[in-house]
Amino acid sequence: MAFSKDRRYPLKLLFLLLLLGGFPGSFLGTTGHAASEPWPGRGELLDRFHQERKLLLVYGASDPRWADAYREVADRYRERSRYREIVVRSDLEVGESELAQHTVLLLGSLQSNTLIRRWSGTLPLGLTDSGFRFNDRDYRQPGDFFSLFYPNPGQTGRGVFWVCANSDSFLVAAIKSD
């Protein structure tokens, strides 16, 4: 789903719901998926996530201006998690085997998180340096963000939660606001 800042949707609430595994997912197509088997459904991916009780949170560290802020946010959610083990890695340090062995949460922007850029071709929306396009509408404002739950391109039996914004300053501030 795509949201605009002018609608004043609370990103923090969305993020909390995401961690509980209950926010809306989106499977609008299979763009970028080259496997011969069909992708699993949202329910199957969420069931596996709830059974394994593990999450790999990959935050954007490619833009040094935001690396510490994202790390702080990621560590805070890891410390607050009671029901899941949350492993925190930056996009610069995460390994392929970790990505394949976990349900993943991507946090950042196209500029700050290289994994978002690398995996963006698998999404049912288009990402560019100036914003993103969804459902024939361009989202280019700093306060525009999207959240999706989609199969992991590296291991389609697991899912990826995407929490991404056009502006790292907006995303960090929205998540940090208490």
Short mmCIF file of C-alpha atoms in Angstrom, two decimals:
data_model
loop_
_atom_site.label_atom_id
_atom_site.label_comp_id
_atom_site.label_asym_id
_atom_site.label_seq_id
_atom_site.Cartn_x
_atom_site.Cartn_y
_atom_site.Cartn_z
CA MET A 1 0.00 0.00 0.00
CA ALA A 2 1.22 3.50 -0.68
CA PHE A 3 0.53 6.41 1.60
CA SER A 4 1.09 10.11 1.35
CA LYS A 5 2.15 12.36 4.23
CA ASP A 6 -0.79 14.68 3.65
CA ARG A 7 -3.15 11.89 4.73
CA ARG A 8 -1.34 11.77 8.09
CA TYR A 9 -1.22 7.99 8.44
CA PRO A 10 0.85 7.11 11.51
CA LEU A 11 3.89 5.25 10.28
CA LYS A 12 4.74 4.19 13.80
CA LEU A 13 1.46 2.30 14.14
CA LEU A 14 2.08 0.67 10.77
CA PHE A 15 5.53 -0.44 11.89
CA LEU A 16 4.17 -1.93 15.11
CA LEU A 17 1.47 -3.77 13.21
CA LEU A 18 4.10 -5.03 10.81
CA LEU A 19 6.07 -6.53 13.68
CA LEU A 20 2.93 -8.23 14.92
CA GLY A 21 2.47 -9.69 11.46
CA GLY A 22 -1.00 -8.35 10.90
CA PHE A 23 -0.72 -5.45 8.47
CA PRO A 24 -2.08 -5.74 4.92
CA GLY A 25 0.08 -7.49 2.40
CA SER A 26 0.14 -7.08 -1.31
CA PHE A 27 0.60 -9.65 -4.05
CA LEU A 28 -0.40 -7.82 -7.19
CA GLY A 29 1.74 -9.79 -9.58
CA THR A 30 4.93 -11.75 -9.95
CA THR A 31 7.13 -9.15 -11.58
CA GLY A 32 10.76 -10.17 -11.46
CA HIS A 33 10.13 -13.71 -10.25
CA ALA A 34 11.95 -16.18 -12.45
CA ALA A 35 11.30 -19.42 -10.55
CA SER A 36 9.21 -22.09 -12.24
CA GLU A 37 7.08 -22.63 -9.12
CA PRO A 38 4.37 -20.15 -8.16
CA TRP A 39 5.06 -17.84 -5.25
CA PRO A 40 3.49 -18.81 -1.93
CA GLY A 41 0.52 -16.88 -0.62
CA ARG A 42 0.64 -14.24 2.08
CA GLY A 43 -0.98 -16.56 4.63
CA GLU A 44 1.60 -19.28 4.08
CA LEU A 45 4.46 -16.80 4.47
CA LEU A 46 2.97 -15.28 7.63
CA ASP A 47 2.34 -18.74 9.11
CA ARG A 48 5.99 -19.64 8.62
CA PHE A 49 7.07 -16.33 10.15
CA HIS A 50 4.90 -16.93 13.22
CA GLN A 51 6.15 -20.52 13.59
CA GLU A 52 9.84 -19.63 13.32
CA ARG A 53 9.52 -16.49 15.47
CA LYS A 54 12.63 -14.97 13.88
CA LEU A 55 13.07 -11.79 11.90
CA LEU A 56 16.13 -10.36 10.16
CA LEU A 57 15.86 -6.55 10.27
CA VAL A 58 18.07 -5.04 7.56
CA TYR A 59 18.45 -1.29 7.93
CA GLY A 60 19.99 1.14 5.49
CA ALA A 61 23.61 2.07 6.25
CA SER A 62 24.78 2.94 2.73
CA ASP A 63 24.13 6.62 3.42
CA PRO A 64 26.30 7.39 6.47
CA ARG A 65 24.06 10.32 7.42
CA TRP A 66 21.33 7.85 8.41
CA ALA A 67 23.19 4.69 9.44
CA ASP A 68 23.34 5.50 13.16
CA ALA A 69 19.71 6.63 13.30
CA TYR A 70 18.47 3.46 11.59
CA ARG A 71 20.68 1.32 13.83
CA GLU A 72 19.17 3.01 16.90
CA VAL A 73 15.63 2.37 15.64
CA ALA A 74 16.44 -1.26 14.80
CA ASP A 75 18.06 -1.91 18.17
CA ARG A 76 15.11 -0.37 19.99
CA TYR A 77 12.66 -2.72 18.25
CA ARG A 78 14.93 -5.70 18.87
CA GLU A 79 15.07 -4.87 22.58
CA ARG A 80 11.29 -4.43 22.81
CA SER A 81 10.45 -7.68 21.05
CA ARG A 82 9.09 -10.27 23.47
CA TYR A 83 7.81 -12.92 21.10
CA ARG A 84 10.33 -12.94 18.29
CA GLU A 85 14.05 -13.07 17.96
CA ILE A 86 15.09 -10.06 15.90
CA VAL A 87 18.53 -10.17 14.30
CA VAL A 88 19.74 -6.70 13.26
CA ARG A 89 22.11 -6.19 10.34
CA SER A 90 22.95 -3.29 8.09
CA ASP A 91 22.59 -3.64 4.34
CA LEU A 92 26.40 -3.51 4.14
CA GLU A 93 27.01 -6.45 6.48
CA VAL A 94 24.14 -8.86 5.86
CA GLY A 95 25.06 -12.10 4.11
CA GLU A 96 23.19 -14.05 1.45
CA SER A 97 22.76 -17.07 3.73
CA GLU A 98 21.13 -14.90 6.41
CA LEU A 99 18.76 -13.42 3.85
CA ALA A 100 17.74 -16.91 2.70
CA GLN A 101 17.26 -18.26 6.24
CA HIS A 102 14.97 -15.57 7.65
CA THR A 103 11.87 -13.58 7.12
CA VAL A 104 13.33 -10.14 6.38
CA LEU A 105 12.30 -6.61 7.31
CA LEU A 106 13.82 -3.98 5.02
CA LEU A 107 13.98 -0.50 6.48
CA GLY A 108 15.19 2.58 4.60
CA SER A 109 15.08 4.22 1.22
CA LEU A 110 16.40 3.46 -2.22
CA GLN A 111 19.38 5.68 -1.41
CA SER A 112 20.19 4.34 2.06
CA ASN A 113 19.58 0.60 1.68
CA THR A 114 21.32 -1.25 -1.17
CA LEU A 115 19.14 -4.31 -0.63
CA ILE A 116 16.03 -2.27 -1.38
CA ARG A 117 17.62 -1.17 -4.64
CA ARG A 118 18.75 -4.72 -5.47
CA TRP A 119 15.39 -6.37 -4.76
CA SER A 120 13.15 -3.55 -6.04
CA GLY A 121 12.65 -5.24 -9.42
CA THR A 122 10.57 -7.96 -7.74
CA LEU A 123 7.91 -5.53 -6.53
CA PRO A 124 4.56 -4.66 -8.10
CA LEU A 125 5.56 -1.00 -8.06
CA GLY A 126 8.36 0.97 -9.66
CA LEU A 127 11.14 2.60 -7.65
CA THR A 128 13.29 5.44 -8.97
CA ASP A 129 15.69 7.88 -7.37
CA SER A 130 12.92 10.50 -7.36
CA GLY A 131 10.23 8.31 -5.75
CA PHE A 132 8.00 5.39 -6.61
CA ARG A 133 5.06 4.62 -8.86
CA PHE A 134 2.08 2.55 -7.80
CA ASN A 135 -1.27 1.99 -9.48
CA ASP A 136 -0.52 4.56 -12.21
CA ARG A 137 0.29 7.27 -9.66
CA ASP A 138 3.66 8.84 -8.88
CA TYR A 139 4.73 9.33 -5.26
CA ARG A 140 7.62 11.80 -5.14
CA GLN A 141 7.06 13.77 -1.94
CA PRO A 142 9.54 13.30 0.94
CA GLY A 143 6.70 12.08 3.18
CA ASP A 144 5.53 9.37 0.78
CA PHE A 145 6.26 5.83 1.86
CA PHE A 146 5.09 2.30 1.19
CA SER A 147 4.83 -0.93 3.09
CA LEU A 148 4.45 -4.37 1.57
CA PHE A 149 4.76 -7.98 2.54
CA TYR A 150 6.11 -9.96 -0.39
CA PRO A 151 8.01 -13.21 -1.00
CA ASN A 152 11.75 -13.11 -0.39
CA PRO A 153 13.48 -13.07 -3.80
CA GLY A 154 16.35 -15.14 -2.37
CA GLN A 155 14.11 -17.73 -0.69
CA THR A 156 10.48 -17.56 -1.78
CA GLY A 157 9.37 -19.77 1.12
CA ARG A 158 9.96 -16.78 3.38
CA GLY A 159 8.64 -13.24 3.24
CA VAL A 160 10.01 -9.71 3.18
CA PHE A 161 8.36 -6.83 5.01
CA TRP A 162 9.18 -3.61 3.14
CA VAL A 163 8.98 -0.30 5.05
CA CYS A 164 10.45 2.26 2.68
CA ALA A 165 10.15 6.00 2.15
CA ASN A 166 11.35 8.58 -0.33
CA SER A 167 13.05 10.44 2.52
CA ASP A 168 15.21 8.85 5.19
CA SER A 169 14.68 11.87 7.46
CA PHE A 170 10.90 11.38 7.25
CA LEU A 171 11.05 7.65 7.89
CA VAL A 172 13.44 7.91 10.85
CA ALA A 173 11.44 10.74 12.43
CA ALA A 174 8.13 8.95 11.94
CA ILE A 175 9.38 5.73 13.52
CA LYS A 176 11.11 7.51 16.40
CA SER A 177 8.12 9.66 17.31
CA ASP A 178 6.58 8.43 20.51
#
